[in-house]
PDB file of C-alpha atoms in Angstrom:
ATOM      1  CA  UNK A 221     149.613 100.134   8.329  1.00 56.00           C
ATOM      2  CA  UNK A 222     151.520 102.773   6.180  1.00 57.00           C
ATOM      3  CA  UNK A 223     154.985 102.931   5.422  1.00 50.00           C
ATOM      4  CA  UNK A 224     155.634 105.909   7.360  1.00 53.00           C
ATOM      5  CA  UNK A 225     153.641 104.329  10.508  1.00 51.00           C
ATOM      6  CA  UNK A 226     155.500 101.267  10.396  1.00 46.00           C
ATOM      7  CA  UNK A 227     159.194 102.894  10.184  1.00 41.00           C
ATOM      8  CA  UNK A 228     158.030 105.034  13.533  1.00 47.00           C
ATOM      9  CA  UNK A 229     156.672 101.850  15.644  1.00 48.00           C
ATOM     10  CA  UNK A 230     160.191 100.526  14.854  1.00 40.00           C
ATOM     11  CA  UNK A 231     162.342 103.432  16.185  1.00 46.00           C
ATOM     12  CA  UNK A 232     160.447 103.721  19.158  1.00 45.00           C
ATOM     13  CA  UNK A 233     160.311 100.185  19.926  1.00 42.00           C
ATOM     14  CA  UNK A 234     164.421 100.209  19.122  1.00 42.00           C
ATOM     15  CA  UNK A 235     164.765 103.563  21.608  1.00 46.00           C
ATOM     16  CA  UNK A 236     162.274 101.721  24.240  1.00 43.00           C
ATOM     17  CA  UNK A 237     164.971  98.543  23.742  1.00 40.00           C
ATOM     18  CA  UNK A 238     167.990 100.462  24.248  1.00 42.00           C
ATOM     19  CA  UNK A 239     166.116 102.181  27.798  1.00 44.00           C
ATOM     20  CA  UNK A 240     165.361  98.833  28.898  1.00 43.00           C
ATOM     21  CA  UNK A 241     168.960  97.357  28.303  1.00 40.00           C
ATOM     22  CA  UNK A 242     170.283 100.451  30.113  1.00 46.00           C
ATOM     23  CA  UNK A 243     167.859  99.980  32.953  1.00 46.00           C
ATOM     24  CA  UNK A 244     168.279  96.515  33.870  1.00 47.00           C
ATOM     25  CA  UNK A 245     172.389  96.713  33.670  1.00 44.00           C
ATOM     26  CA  UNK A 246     171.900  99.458  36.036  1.00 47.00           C
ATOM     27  CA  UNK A 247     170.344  97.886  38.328  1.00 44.00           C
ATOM     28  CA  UNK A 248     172.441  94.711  37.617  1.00 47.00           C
ATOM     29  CA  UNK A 249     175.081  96.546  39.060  1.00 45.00           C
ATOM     30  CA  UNK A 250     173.543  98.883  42.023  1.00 43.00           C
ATOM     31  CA  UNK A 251     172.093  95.175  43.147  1.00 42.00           C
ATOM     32  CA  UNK A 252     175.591  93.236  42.813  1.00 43.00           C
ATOM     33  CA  UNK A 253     177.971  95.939  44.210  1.00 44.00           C
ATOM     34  CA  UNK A 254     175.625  97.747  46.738  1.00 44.00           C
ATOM     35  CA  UNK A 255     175.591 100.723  46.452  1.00 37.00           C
ATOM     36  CA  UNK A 256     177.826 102.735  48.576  1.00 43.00           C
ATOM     37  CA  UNK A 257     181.018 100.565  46.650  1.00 45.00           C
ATOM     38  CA  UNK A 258     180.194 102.218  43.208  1.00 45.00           C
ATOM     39  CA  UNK A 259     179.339 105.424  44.247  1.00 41.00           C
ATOM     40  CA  UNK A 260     183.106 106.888  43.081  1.00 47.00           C
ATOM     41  CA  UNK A 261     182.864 104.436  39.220  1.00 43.00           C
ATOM     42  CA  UNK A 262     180.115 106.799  37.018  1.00 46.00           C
ATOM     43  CA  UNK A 263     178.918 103.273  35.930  1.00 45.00           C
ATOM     44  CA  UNK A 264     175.734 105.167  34.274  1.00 44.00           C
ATOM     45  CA  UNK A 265     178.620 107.075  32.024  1.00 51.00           C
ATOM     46  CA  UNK A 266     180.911 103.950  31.589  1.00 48.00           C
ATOM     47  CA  UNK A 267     178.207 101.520  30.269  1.00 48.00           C
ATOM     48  CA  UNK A 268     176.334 104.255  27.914  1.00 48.00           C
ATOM     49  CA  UNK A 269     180.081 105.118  26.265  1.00 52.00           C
ATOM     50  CA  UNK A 270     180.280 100.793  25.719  1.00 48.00           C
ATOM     51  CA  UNK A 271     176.590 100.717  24.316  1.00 46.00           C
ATOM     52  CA  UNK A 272     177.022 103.355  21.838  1.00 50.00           C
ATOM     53  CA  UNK A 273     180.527 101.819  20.113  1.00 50.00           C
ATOM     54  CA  UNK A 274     178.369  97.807  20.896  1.00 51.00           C
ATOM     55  CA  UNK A 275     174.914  97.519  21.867  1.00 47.00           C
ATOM     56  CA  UNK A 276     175.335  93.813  21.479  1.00 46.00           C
ATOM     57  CA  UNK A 277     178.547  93.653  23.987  1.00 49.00           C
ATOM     58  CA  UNK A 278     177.888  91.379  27.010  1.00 60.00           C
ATOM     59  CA  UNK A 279     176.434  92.757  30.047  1.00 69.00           C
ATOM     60  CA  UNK A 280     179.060  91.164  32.302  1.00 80.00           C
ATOM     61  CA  UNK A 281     182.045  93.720  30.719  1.00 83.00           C
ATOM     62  CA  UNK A 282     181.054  96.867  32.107  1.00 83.00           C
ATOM     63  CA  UNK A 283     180.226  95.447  35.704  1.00 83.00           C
ATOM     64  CA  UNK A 284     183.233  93.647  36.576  1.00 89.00           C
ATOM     65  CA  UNK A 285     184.985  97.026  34.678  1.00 89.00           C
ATOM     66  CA  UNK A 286     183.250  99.173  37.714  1.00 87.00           C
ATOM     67  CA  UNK A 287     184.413  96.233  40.187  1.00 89.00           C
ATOM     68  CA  UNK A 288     187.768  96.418  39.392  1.00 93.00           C
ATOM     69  CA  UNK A 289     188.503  99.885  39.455  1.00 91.00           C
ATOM     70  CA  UNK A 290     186.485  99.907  43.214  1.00 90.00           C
ATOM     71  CA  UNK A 291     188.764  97.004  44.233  1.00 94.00           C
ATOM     72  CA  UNK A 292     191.408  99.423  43.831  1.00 93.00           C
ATOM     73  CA  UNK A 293     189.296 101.780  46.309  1.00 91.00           C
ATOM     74  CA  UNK A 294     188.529  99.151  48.948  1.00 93.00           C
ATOM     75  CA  UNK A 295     192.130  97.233  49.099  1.00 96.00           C
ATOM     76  CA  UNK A 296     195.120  98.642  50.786  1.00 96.00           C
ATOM     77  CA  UNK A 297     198.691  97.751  49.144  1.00 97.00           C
ATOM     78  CA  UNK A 298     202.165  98.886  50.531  1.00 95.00           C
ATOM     79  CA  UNK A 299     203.505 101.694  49.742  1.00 91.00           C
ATOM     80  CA  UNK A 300     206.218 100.080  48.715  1.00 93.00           C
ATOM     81  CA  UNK A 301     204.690  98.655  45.597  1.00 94.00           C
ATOM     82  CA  UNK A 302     204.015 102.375  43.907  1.00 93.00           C
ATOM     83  CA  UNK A 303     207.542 103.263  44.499  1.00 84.00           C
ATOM     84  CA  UNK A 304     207.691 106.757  43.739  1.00 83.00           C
ATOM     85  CA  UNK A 305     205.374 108.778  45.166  1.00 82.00           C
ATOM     86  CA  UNK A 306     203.256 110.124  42.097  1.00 88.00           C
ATOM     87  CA  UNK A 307     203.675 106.549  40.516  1.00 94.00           C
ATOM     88  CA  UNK A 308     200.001 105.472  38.516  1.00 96.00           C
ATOM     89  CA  UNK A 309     198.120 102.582  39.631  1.00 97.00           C
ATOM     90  CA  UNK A 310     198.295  99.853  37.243  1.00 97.00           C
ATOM     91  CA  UNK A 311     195.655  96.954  36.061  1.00 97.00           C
ATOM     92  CA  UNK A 312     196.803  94.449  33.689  1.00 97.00           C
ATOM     93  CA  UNK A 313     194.712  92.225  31.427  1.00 96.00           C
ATOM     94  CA  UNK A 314     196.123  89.004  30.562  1.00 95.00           C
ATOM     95  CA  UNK A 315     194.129  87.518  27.460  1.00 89.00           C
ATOM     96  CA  UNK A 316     191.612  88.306  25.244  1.00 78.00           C
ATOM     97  CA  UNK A 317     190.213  92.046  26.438  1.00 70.00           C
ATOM     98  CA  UNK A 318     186.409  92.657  26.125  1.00 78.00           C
ATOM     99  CA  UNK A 319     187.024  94.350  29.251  1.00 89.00           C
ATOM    100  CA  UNK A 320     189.531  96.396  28.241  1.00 90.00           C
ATOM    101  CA  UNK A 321     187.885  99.785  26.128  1.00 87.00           C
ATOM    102  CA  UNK A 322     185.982  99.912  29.278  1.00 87.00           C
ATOM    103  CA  UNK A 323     188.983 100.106  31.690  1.00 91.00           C
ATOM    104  CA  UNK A 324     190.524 102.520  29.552  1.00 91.00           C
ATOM    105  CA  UNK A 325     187.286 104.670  29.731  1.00 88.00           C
ATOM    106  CA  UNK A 326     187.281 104.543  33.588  1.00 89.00           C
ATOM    107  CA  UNK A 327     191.150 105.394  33.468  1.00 93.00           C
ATOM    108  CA  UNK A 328     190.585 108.492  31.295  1.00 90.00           C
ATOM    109  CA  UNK A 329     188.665 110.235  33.618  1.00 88.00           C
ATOM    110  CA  UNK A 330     189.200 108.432  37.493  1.00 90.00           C
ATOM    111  CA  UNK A 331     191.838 108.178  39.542  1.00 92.00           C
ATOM    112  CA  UNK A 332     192.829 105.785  42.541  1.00 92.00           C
ATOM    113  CA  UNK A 333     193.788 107.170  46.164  1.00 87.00           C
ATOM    114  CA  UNK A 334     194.897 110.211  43.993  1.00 91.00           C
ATOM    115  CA  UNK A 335     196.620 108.542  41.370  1.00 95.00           C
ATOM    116  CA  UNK A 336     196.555 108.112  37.704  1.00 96.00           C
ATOM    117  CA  UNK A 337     195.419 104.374  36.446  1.00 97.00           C
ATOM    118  CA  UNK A 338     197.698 102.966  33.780  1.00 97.00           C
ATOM    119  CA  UNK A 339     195.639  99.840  31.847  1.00 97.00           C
ATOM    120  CA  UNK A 340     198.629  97.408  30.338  1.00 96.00           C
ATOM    121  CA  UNK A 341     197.586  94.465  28.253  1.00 95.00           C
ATOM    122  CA  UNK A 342     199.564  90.970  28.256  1.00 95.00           C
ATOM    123  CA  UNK A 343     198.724  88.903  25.456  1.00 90.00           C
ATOM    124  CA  UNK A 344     200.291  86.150  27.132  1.00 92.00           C
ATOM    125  CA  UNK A 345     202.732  85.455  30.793  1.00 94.00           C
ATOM    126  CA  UNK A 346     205.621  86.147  28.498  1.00 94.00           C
ATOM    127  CA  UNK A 347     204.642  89.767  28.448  1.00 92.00           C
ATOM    128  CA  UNK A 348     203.806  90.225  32.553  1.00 94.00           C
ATOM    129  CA  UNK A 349     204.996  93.286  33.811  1.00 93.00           C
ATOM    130  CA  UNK A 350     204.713  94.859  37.504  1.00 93.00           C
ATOM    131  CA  UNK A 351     201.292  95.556  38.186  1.00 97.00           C
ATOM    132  CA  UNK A 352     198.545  96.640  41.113  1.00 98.00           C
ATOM    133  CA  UNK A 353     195.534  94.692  40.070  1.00 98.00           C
ATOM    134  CA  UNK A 354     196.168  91.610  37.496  1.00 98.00           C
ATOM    135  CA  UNK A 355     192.778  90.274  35.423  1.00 97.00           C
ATOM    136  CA  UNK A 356     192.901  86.855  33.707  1.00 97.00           C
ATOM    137  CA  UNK A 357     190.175  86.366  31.902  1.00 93.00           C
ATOM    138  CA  UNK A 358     188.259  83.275  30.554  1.00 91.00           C
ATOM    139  CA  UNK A 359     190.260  83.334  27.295  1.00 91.00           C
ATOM    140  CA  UNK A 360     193.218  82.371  28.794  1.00 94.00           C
ATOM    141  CA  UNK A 361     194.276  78.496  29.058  1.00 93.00           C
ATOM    142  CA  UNK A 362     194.887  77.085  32.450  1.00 92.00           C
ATOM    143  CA  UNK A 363     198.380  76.413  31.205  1.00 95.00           C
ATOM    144  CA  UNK A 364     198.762  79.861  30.571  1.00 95.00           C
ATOM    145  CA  UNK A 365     196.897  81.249  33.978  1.00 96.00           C
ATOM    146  CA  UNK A 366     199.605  79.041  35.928  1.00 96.00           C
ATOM    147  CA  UNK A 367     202.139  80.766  34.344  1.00 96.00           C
ATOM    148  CA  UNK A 368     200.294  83.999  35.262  1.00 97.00           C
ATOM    149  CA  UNK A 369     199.347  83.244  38.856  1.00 97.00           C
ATOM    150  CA  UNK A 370     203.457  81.803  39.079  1.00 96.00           C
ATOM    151  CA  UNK A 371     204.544  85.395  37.981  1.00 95.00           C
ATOM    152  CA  UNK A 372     202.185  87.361  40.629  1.00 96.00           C
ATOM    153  CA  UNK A 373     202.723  84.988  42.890  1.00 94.00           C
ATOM    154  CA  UNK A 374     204.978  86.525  46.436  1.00 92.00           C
ATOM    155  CA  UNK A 375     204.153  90.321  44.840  1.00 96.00           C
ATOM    156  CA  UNK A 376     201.677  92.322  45.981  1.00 97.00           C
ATOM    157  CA  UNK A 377     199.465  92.241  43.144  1.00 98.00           C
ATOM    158  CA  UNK A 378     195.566  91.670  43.581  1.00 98.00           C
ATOM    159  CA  UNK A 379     195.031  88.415  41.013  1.00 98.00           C
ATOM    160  CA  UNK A 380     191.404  88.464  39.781  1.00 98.00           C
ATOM    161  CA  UNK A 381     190.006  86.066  37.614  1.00 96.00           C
ATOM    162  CA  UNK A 382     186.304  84.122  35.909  1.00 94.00           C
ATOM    163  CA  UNK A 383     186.543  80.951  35.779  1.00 93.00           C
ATOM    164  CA  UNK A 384     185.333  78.585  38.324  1.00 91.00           C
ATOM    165  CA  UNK A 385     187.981  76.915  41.040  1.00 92.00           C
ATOM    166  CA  UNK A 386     190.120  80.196  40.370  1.00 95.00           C
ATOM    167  CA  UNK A 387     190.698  80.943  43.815  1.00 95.00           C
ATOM    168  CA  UNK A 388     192.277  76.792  44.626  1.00 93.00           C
ATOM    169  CA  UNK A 389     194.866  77.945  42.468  1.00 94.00           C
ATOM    170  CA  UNK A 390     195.971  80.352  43.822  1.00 94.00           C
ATOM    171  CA  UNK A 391     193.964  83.937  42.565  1.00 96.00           C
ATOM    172  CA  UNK A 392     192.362  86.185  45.373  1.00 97.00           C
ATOM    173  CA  UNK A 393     189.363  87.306  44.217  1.00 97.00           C
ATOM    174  CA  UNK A 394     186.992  85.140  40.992  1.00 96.00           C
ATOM    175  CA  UNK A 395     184.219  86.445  39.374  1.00 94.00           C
ATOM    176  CA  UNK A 396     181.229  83.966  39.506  1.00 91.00           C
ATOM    177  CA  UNK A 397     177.490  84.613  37.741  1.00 85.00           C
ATOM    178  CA  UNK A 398     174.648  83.707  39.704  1.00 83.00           C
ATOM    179  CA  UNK A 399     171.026  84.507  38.822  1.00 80.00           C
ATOM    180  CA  UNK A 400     172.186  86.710  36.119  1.00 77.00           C
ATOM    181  CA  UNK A 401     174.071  88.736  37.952  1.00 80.00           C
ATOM    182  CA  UNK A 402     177.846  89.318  38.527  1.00 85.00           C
ATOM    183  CA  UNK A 403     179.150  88.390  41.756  1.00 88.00           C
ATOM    184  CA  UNK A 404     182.740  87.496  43.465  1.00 93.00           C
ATOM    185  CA  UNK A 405     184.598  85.794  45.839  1.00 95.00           C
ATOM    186  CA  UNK A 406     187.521  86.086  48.281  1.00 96.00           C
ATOM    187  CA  UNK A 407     190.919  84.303  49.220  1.00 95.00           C
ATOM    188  CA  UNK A 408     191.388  86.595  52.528  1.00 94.00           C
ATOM    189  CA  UNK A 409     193.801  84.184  53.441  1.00 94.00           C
ATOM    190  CA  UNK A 410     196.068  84.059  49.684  1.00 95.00           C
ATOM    191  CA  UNK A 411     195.438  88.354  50.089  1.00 96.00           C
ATOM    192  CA  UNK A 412     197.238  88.531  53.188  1.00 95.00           C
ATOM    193  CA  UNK A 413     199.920  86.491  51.843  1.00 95.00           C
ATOM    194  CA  UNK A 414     200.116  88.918  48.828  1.00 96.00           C
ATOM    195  CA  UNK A 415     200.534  91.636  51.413  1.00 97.00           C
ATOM    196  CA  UNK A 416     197.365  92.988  50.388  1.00 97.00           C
ATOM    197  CA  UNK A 417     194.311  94.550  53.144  1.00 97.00           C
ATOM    198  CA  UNK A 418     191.385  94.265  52.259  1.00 95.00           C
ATOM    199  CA  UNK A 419     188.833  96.110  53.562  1.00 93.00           C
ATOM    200  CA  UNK A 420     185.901  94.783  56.029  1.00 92.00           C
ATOM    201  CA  UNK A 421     182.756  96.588  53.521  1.00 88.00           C
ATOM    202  CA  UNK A 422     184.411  94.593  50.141  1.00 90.00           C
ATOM    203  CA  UNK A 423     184.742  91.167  52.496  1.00 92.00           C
ATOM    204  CA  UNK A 424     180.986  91.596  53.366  1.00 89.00           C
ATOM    205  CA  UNK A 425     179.526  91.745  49.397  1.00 87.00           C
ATOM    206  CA  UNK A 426     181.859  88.677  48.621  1.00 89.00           C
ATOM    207  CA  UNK A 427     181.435  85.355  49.295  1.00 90.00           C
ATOM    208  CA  UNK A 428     184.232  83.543  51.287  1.00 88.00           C
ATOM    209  CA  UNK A 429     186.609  80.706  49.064  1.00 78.00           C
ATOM    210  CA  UNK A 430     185.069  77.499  49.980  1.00 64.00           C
ATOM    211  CA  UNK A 431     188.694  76.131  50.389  1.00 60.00           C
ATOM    212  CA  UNK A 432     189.273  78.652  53.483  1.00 60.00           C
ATOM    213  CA  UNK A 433     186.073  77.132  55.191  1.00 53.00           C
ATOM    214  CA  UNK A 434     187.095  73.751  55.307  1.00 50.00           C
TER     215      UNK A 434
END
């Protein structure tokens, strides 16, 4: 095989690879949020921007990115929390943020209920501020994500989180992978005492916490 031959198999075998990786995320993502909840994200747009800057990033980023900015379309909070009237919606990231050049891709050009979406990073509990939608991710210790959850706890702020058992301490809605693709469940019951609603079409994608069954 020439040279020239060889160099061509290559790039079209890398262009087939990046097609395929775009593909199956895709549908990763139509198949774990249905449909009609991501309608309003431009996933297709978020997760090409991520793959150019890392093709290597991990799939799970730009799904539970699209997740959390429709959790902001499918939960109700009280007025009261925006305070004024053209206040932004805010998500904060506590921890390490592989999430986080995604959020601020979705903020750039979405908006929430008509509102602009502020993305505020806390390296650690110390540097909590008021907040619509909190994410802890994995990174952070469970020392740490008690001091979190203590900080958000009695405000209406919508505590997500990845690790397993989130919910039993306290968060409302936990990210859990199963059969390679990203799914979540829900604390109705720690919601409503966060003052939050959430709506009846995000309650039927999730799965229930097993603590509220028992």
């Amino acid at each position: 095989m020439s040279a020239e031959r060889a160099i061509a198999d290559h790039r079209s075998n890398a262009s087939l690879a990046k097609t395929a990786f775009r593909n199956n995320l895709c549908a990763n993502i139509l198949l774990t949020a249905g449909i009609g909840l991501l309608f309003g994200a431009s996933p297709s747009e978020i997760i090409a921007q991520q793959y150019q800057s890392d093709p290597e990033i991990s799939r799970e980023y730009p799904i539970k990115a699209a997740y959390l900015y429709n959790f902001g379309r499918y939960v109700e909070w009280p007025a009261a929390s925006f305070g004024e009237k053209d206040a932004p919606f805010v998500i904060g990231i506590g921890g390490e943020e592989g999430i986080g050049e995604i959020l601020d891709s979705i903020a750039h050009e979405k908006k929430l209920e008509g509102r602009s979406i502020v993305i505020k990073r806390f390296n650690s509990s110390a540097d909590f501020s008021a907040c619509h939608i909190l994410f802890i991710s994995r990174s952070v210790s469970e020392a740490e994500e008690e001091r979190f959850l203590a900080k958000a706890r009695g405000n209406p702020i919508l505590v997500v989180g990845e690790k397993p058992e989130f919910l039993s301490r306290g968060g409302i809605i936990n990210f859990t992978v199963e059969d390679n693709k990203v799914r979540f469940e829900i604390s109705p019951k720690d919601a409503k005492i966060a003052g939050l609603k959430i709506s009846a079409k995000l309650l039927s994608l999730a799965k229930i916490a097993d603590h509220e069954k028992q």
